[in-house]
Coordinates of C-alpha atoms and ligand atoms in Angstrom, one line a residue:
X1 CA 9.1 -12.5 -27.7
X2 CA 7.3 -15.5 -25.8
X3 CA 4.3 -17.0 -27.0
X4 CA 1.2 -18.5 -25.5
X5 CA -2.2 -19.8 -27.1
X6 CA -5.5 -20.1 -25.9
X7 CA -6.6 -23.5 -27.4
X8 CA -10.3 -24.3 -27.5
X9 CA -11.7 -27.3 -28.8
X10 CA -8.4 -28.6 -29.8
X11 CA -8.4 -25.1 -32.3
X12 CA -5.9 -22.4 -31.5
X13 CA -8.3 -19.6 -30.4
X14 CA -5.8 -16.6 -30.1
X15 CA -1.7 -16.0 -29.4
X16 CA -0.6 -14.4 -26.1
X17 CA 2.7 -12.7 -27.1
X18 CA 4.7 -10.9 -23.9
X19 CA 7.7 -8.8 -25.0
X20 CA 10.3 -6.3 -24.4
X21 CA 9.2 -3.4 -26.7
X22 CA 6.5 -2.1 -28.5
X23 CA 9.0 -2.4 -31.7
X24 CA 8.4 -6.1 -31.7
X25 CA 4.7 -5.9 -32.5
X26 CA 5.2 -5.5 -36.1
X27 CA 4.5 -9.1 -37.2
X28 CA 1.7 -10.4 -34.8
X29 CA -0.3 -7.8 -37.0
X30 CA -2.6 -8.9 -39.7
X31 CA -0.7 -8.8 -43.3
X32 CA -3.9 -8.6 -45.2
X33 CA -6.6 -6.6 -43.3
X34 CA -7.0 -2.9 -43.0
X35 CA -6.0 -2.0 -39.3
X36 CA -8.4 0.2 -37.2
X37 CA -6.9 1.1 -34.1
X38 CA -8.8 2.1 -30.9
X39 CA -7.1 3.8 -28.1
X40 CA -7.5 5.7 -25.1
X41 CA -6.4 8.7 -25.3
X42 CA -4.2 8.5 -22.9
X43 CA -1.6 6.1 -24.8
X44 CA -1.3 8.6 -27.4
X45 CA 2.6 8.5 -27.0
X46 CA 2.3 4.3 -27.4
X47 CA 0.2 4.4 -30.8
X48 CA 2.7 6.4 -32.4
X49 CA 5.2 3.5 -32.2
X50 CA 3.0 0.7 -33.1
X51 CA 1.9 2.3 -36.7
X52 CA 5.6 3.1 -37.1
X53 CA 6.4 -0.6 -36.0
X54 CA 3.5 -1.8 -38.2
X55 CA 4.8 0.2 -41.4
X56 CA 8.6 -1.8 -41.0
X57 CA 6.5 -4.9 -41.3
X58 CA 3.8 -3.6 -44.1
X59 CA 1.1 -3.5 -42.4
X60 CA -1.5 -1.2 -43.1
X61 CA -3.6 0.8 -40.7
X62 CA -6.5 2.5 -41.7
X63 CA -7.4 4.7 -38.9
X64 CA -7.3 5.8 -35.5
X65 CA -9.8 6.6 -33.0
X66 CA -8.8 8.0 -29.5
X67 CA -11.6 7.2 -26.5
X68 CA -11.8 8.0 -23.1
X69 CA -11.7 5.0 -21.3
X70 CA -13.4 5.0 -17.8
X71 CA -15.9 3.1 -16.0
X72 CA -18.5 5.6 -16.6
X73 CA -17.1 6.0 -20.4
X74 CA -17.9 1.9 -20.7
X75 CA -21.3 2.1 -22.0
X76 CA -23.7 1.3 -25.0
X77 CA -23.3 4.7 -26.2
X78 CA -19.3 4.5 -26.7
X79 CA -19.3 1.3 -28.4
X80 CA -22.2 2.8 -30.8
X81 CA -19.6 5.4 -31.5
X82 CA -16.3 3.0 -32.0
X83 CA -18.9 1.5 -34.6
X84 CA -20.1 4.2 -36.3
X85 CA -16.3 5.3 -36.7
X86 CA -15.9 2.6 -38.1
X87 CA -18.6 2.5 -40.9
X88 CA -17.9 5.9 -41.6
X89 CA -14.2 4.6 -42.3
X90 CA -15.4 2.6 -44.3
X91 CA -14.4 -0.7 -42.4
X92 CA -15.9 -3.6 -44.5
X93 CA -16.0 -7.5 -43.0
X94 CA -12.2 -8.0 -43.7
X95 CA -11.3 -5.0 -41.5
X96 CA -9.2 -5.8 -37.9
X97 CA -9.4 -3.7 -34.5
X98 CA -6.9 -3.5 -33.0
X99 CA -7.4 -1.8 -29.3
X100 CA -4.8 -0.6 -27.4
X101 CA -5.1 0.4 -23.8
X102 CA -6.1 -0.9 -20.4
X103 CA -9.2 -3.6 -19.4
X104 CA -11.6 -0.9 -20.4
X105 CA -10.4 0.0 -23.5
X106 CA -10.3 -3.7 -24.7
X107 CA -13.7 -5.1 -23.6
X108 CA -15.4 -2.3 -25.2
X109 CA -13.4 -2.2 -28.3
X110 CA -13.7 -6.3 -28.3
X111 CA -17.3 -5.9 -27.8
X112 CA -17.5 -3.4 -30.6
X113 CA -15.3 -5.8 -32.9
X114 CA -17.6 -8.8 -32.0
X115 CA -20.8 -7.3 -33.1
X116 CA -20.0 -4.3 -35.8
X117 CA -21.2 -6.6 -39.1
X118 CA -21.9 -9.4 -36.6
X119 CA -18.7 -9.6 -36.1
X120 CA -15.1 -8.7 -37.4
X121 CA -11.4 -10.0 -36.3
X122 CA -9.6 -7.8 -33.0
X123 CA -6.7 -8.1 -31.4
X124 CA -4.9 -6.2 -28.6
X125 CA -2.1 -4.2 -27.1
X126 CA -2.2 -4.0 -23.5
X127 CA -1.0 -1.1 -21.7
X128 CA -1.8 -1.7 -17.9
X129 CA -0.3 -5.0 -16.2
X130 CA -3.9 -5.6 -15.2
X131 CA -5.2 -5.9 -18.3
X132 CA -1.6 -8.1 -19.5
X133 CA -2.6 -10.5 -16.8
X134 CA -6.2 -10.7 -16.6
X135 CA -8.5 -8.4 -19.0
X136 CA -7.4 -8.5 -22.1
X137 CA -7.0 -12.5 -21.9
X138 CA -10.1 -14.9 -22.5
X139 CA -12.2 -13.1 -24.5
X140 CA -14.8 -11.7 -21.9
X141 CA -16.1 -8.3 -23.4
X142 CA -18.2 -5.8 -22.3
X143 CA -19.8 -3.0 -20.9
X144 CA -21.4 -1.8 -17.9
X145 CA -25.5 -0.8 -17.4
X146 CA -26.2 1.4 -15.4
X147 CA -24.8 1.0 -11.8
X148 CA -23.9 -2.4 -13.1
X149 CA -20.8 -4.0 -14.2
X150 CA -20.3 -6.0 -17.3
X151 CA -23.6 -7.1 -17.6
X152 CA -24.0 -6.9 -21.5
X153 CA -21.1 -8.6 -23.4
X154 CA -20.0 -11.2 -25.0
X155 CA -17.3 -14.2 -24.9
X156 CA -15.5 -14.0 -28.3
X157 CA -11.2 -14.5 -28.2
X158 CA -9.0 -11.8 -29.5
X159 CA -6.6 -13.0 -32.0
X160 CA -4.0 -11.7 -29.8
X161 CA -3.2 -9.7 -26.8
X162 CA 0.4 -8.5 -27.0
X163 CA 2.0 -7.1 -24.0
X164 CA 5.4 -5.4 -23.3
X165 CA 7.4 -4.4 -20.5
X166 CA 7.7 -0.5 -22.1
X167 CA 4.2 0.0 -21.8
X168 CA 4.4 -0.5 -18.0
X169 CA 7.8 1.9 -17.7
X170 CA 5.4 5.2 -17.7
X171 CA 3.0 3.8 -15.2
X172 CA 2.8 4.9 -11.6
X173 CA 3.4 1.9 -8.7
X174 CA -0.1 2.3 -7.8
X175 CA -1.5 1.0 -11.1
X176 CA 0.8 -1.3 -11.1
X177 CA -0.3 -2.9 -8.4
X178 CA -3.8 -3.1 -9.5
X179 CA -2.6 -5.5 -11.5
X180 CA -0.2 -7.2 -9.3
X181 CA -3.3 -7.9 -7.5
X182 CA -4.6 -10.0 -10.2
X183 CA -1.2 -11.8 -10.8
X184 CA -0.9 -13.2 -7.7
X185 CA -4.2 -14.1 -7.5
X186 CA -3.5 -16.2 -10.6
X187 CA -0.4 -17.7 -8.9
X188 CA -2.5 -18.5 -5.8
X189 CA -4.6 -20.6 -8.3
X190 CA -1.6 -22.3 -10.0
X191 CA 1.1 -21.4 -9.7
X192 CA 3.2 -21.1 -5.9
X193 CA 6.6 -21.0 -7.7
X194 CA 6.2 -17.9 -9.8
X195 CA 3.8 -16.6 -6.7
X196 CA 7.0 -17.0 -4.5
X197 CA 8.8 -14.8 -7.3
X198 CA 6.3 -12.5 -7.8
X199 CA 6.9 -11.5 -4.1
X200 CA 10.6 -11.2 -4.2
X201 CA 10.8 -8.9 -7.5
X202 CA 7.8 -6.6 -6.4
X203 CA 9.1 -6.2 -2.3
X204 CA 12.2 -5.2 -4.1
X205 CA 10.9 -2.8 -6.0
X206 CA 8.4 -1.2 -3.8
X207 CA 11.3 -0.7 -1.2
X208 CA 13.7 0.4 -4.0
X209 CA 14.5 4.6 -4.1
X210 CA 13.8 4.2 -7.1
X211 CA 10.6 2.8 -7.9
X212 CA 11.1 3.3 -11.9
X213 CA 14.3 2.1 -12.5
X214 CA 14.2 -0.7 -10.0
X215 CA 10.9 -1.9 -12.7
X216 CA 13.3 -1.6 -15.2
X217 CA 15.9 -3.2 -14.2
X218 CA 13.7 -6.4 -12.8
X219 CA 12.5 -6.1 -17.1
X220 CA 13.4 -9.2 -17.8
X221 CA 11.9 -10.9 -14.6
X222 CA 8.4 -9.2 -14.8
X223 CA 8.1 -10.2 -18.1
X224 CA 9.0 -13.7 -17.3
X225 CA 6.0 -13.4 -14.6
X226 CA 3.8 -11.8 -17.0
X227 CA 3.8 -15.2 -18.8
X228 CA 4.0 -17.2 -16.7
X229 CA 0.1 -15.8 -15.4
X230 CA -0.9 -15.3 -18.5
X231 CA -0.1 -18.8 -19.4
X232 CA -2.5 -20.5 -16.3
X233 CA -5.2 -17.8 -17.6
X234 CA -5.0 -19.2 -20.8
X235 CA -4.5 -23.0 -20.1
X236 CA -7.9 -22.2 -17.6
X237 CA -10.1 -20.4 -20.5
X238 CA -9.0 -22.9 -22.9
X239 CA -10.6 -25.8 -21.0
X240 CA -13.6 -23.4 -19.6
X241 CA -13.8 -20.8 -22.0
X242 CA -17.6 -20.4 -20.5
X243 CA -17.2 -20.2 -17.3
X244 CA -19.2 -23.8 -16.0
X245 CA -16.5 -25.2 -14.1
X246 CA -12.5 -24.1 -13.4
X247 CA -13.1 -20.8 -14.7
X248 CA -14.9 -19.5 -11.8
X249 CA -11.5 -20.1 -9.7
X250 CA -10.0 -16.9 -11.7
X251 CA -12.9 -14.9 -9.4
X252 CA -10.5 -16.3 -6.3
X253 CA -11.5 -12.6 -4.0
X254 CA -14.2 -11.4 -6.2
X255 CA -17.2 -11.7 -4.9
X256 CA -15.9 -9.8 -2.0
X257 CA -13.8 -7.0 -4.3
X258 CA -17.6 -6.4 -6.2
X259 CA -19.0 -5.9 -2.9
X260 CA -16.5 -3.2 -1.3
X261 CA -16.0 -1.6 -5.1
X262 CA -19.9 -1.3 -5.0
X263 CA -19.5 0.3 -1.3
X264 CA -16.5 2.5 -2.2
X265 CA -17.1 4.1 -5.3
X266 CA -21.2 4.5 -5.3
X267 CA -21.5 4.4 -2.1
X268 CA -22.0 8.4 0.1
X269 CA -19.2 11.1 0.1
X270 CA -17.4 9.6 2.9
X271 CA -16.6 6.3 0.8
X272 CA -12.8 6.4 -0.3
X273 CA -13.2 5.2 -4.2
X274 CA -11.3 2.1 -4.1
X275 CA -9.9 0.4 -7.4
X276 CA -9.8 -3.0 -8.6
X277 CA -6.9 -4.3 -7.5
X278 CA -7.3 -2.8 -4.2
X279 CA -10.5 -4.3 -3.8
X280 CA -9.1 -7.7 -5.2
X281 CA -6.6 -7.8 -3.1
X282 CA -8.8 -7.0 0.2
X283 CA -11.1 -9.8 -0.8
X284 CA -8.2 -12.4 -1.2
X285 CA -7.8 -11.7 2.1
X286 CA -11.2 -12.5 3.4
X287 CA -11.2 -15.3 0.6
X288 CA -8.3 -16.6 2.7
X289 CA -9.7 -16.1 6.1
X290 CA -12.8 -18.1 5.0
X291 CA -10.6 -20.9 4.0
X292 CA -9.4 -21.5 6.9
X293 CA -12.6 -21.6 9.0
X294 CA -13.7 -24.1 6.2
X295 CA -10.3 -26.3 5.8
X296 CA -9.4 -25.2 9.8
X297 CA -5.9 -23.8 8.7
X298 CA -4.2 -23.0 12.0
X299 CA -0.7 -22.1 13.3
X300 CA 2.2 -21.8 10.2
X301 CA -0.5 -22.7 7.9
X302 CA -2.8 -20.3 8.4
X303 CA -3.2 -18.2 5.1
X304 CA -4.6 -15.2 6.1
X305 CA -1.7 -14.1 8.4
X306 CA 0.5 -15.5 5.4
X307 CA -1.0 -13.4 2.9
X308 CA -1.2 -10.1 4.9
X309 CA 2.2 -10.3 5.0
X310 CA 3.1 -10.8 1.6
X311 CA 0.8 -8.5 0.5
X312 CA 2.2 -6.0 2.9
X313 CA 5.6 -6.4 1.6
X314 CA 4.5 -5.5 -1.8
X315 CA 2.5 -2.4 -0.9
X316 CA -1.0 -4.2 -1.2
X317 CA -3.8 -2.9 0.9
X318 CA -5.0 -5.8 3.0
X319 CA -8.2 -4.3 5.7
X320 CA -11.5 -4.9 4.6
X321 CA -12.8 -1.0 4.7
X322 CA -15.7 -2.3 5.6
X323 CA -17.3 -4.4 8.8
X324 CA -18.4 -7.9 6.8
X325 CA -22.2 -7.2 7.3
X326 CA -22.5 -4.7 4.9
X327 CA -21.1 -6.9 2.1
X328 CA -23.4 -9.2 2.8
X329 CA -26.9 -7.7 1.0
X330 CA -24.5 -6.9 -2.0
X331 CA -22.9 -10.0 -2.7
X332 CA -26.5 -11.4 -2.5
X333 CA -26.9 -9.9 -6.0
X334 CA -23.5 -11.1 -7.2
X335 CA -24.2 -12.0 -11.0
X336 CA -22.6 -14.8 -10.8
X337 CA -25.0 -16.0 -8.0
X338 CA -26.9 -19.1 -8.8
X339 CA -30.7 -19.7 -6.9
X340 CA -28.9 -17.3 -4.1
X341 CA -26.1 -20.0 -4.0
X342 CA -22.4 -18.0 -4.4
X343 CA -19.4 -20.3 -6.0
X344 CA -16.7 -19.2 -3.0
X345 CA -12.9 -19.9 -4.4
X346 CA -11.2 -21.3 -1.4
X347 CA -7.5 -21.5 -0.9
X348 CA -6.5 -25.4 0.0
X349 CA -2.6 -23.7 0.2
X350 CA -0.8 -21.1 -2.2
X351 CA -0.8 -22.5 -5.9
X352 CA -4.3 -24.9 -5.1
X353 CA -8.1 -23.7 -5.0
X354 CA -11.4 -25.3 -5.2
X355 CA -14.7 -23.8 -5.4
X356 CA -17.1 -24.3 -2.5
X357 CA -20.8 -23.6 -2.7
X358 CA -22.7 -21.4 0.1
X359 CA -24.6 -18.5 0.5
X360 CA -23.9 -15.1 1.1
X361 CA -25.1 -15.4 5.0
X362 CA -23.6 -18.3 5.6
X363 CA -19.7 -17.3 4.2
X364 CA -20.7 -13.6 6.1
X365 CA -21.0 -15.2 9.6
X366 CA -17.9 -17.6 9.3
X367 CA -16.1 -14.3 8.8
X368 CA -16.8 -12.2 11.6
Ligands
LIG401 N1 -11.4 -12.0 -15.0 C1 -11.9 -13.3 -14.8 C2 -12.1 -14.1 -16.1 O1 -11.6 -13.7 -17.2 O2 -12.7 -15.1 -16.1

């Protein structure tokens, strides 16, 4: 097992652990609180082994509570739920959550940890390579309102997020490269080694007969990817855990990938839903074709043409679904827009961004 911290303030804040097997989880657990473990219920099959990998190493959980864990599922009314659960259980200030499950599962059942009481100890197993390499690291947790996404929530670290490489065994390449989406987009920030790597291991395998044992068999390498990203996520929230500086490089793509995920999945019947990493990766793309209008990348080192092919190779999508004009009016209302001013991540070369501040118009019409 490899091990990662998230240092704030000079404190340790929380423990990234990546592993091999669920097996090993046994003594990141708390020895002397009461374990109350949320789930979706779709990781059923997972749960099983952690309490049986928790009673090896003494560790007593309390309970279980299996939730459905989609985007219209991550609301107010859910995380009343995980809390009355967990006052009918009889969960007193000394109790720990542990969630395990995708990005989902672990902002609501963070968000429910960080305010049940005012506030109890939570830690979590992440089941999706998304949430291993971007979710379920720096502490933001959440839910949705209404049509809109994560805007009540809190920043509050999980003790630890433990991930594994058998969790990611039962999932289909398509959700897997949700979160390859996010990986590379960490690598892009820091990291062009491991970005390299991250190419080679995934064009193998998406080219591979088969798909399942090639991600097997490349165990040992994913995992050594997986920490690598979720080390720069953690050295990044450690130095910004608010998000007023080098944080806001982690939304490298992002304001575009809100803007088609807005268009794609509320948008009329004829709108293809479109999920995260999809949309991620599509707005690297157009993150990358702004940079070089801004930094006037040209010839070998132009990084759109770079990354459409490395994407590509990997399976990513890479076309805009939709003409730039019509993200415009949406990423307008970006949160993170400041007096209508939108902190762009630009990409000075693979493994280097900087932040560059414009408006939604003015990015719009270097793009078309
Ligand atoms: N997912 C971006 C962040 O955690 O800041």
């Amino acid at each position: 097992m490899n091990l990662t911290y998230i240092e704030t303030d000079g404190k340790r804040a929380g423990i990234i652990a990546t592993a091999d097997r669920l097996s090993e989880i046994g003594c990141i657990l708390p020895e002397k609180s009461p374990i109350y473990i949320v789930h979706d219920i779709n990781v059923a099959c997972h749960v099983e082994k952690i309490r049986a990998a928790a009673m090896s190493e003494g560790r007593c959980i309390k309970g279980e509570l299996a939730i459905t864990a989609g985007e219209n599922e991550k609301n107010f009314m859910t995380v009343t739920n995980i809390c009355r659960w967990l006052l009918e259980s009889g969960a007193d200030r000394n109790a720990f959550v542990l969630a395990v499950g995708g990005g989902i599962t672990s902002d609501m059942a963070g968000f429910a940890a960080s305010v049940y009481k005012r506030g109890i100890r939570f830690g979590y197993v992440a089941t999706t390579l998304l949430a291993q390499v971007d979710a379920a690291i720096g502490g933001k947790n959440g839910v949705n309102l209404d049509s809109y996404k994560n805007i009540i929530g809190v920043i509050r670290q999980p003790e630890f997020t433990f991930s594994c490489m058998e969790v990611l065994e039962t999932l289909p390449y398509k959700v897997i490269l949700s979160g390859l989406a996010e990986m590379l987009k960490t690598f892009i920030i820091g990291d062009r080694n491991s970005y390299f790597k991250a190419l080679s291991v995934f064009s193998h395998i998406r080219t591979a007969g088969d798909r399942k044992a090639a991600m097997i068999s490349a165990g040992k390498e994913l995992q050594e990817l997986i920490y690598a990203a979720s080390g720069i996520k953690a050295g990044i929230v450690g130095r910004d855990q608010y998000e007023n500086g080098e944080r806001r490089k982690l939304n490298l793509g992002h304001t575009f990938a809100h803007a088609i995920e807005k268009l794609a999945n509320e948008g009329n019947e004829a709108d293809m839903p479109i999920s995260h990493g999809d949309a991620v990766a599509t707005g690297m793309i157009l993150a990358a074709r702004l940079s070089d209008r801004i930094f006037r990348h040209n010839g070998d080192d132009c990084l759109e043409l770079r990354l459409v092919k490395d994407f590509l190779s990997c399976g990513l999508p890479t076309e805009c679904p939709y003409p730039v004009e019509k993200l415009t009016d949406i990423m307008k209302k970006d949160k993170k827009a400041e007096n209508g001013t939108i902190h762009f991540v630009l990409i000075e070369n693979i493994g280097n961004v900087t932040t560059y501040d414009m408006t939604a118009e003015e990015a719009s019409a270097m793009l078309v």
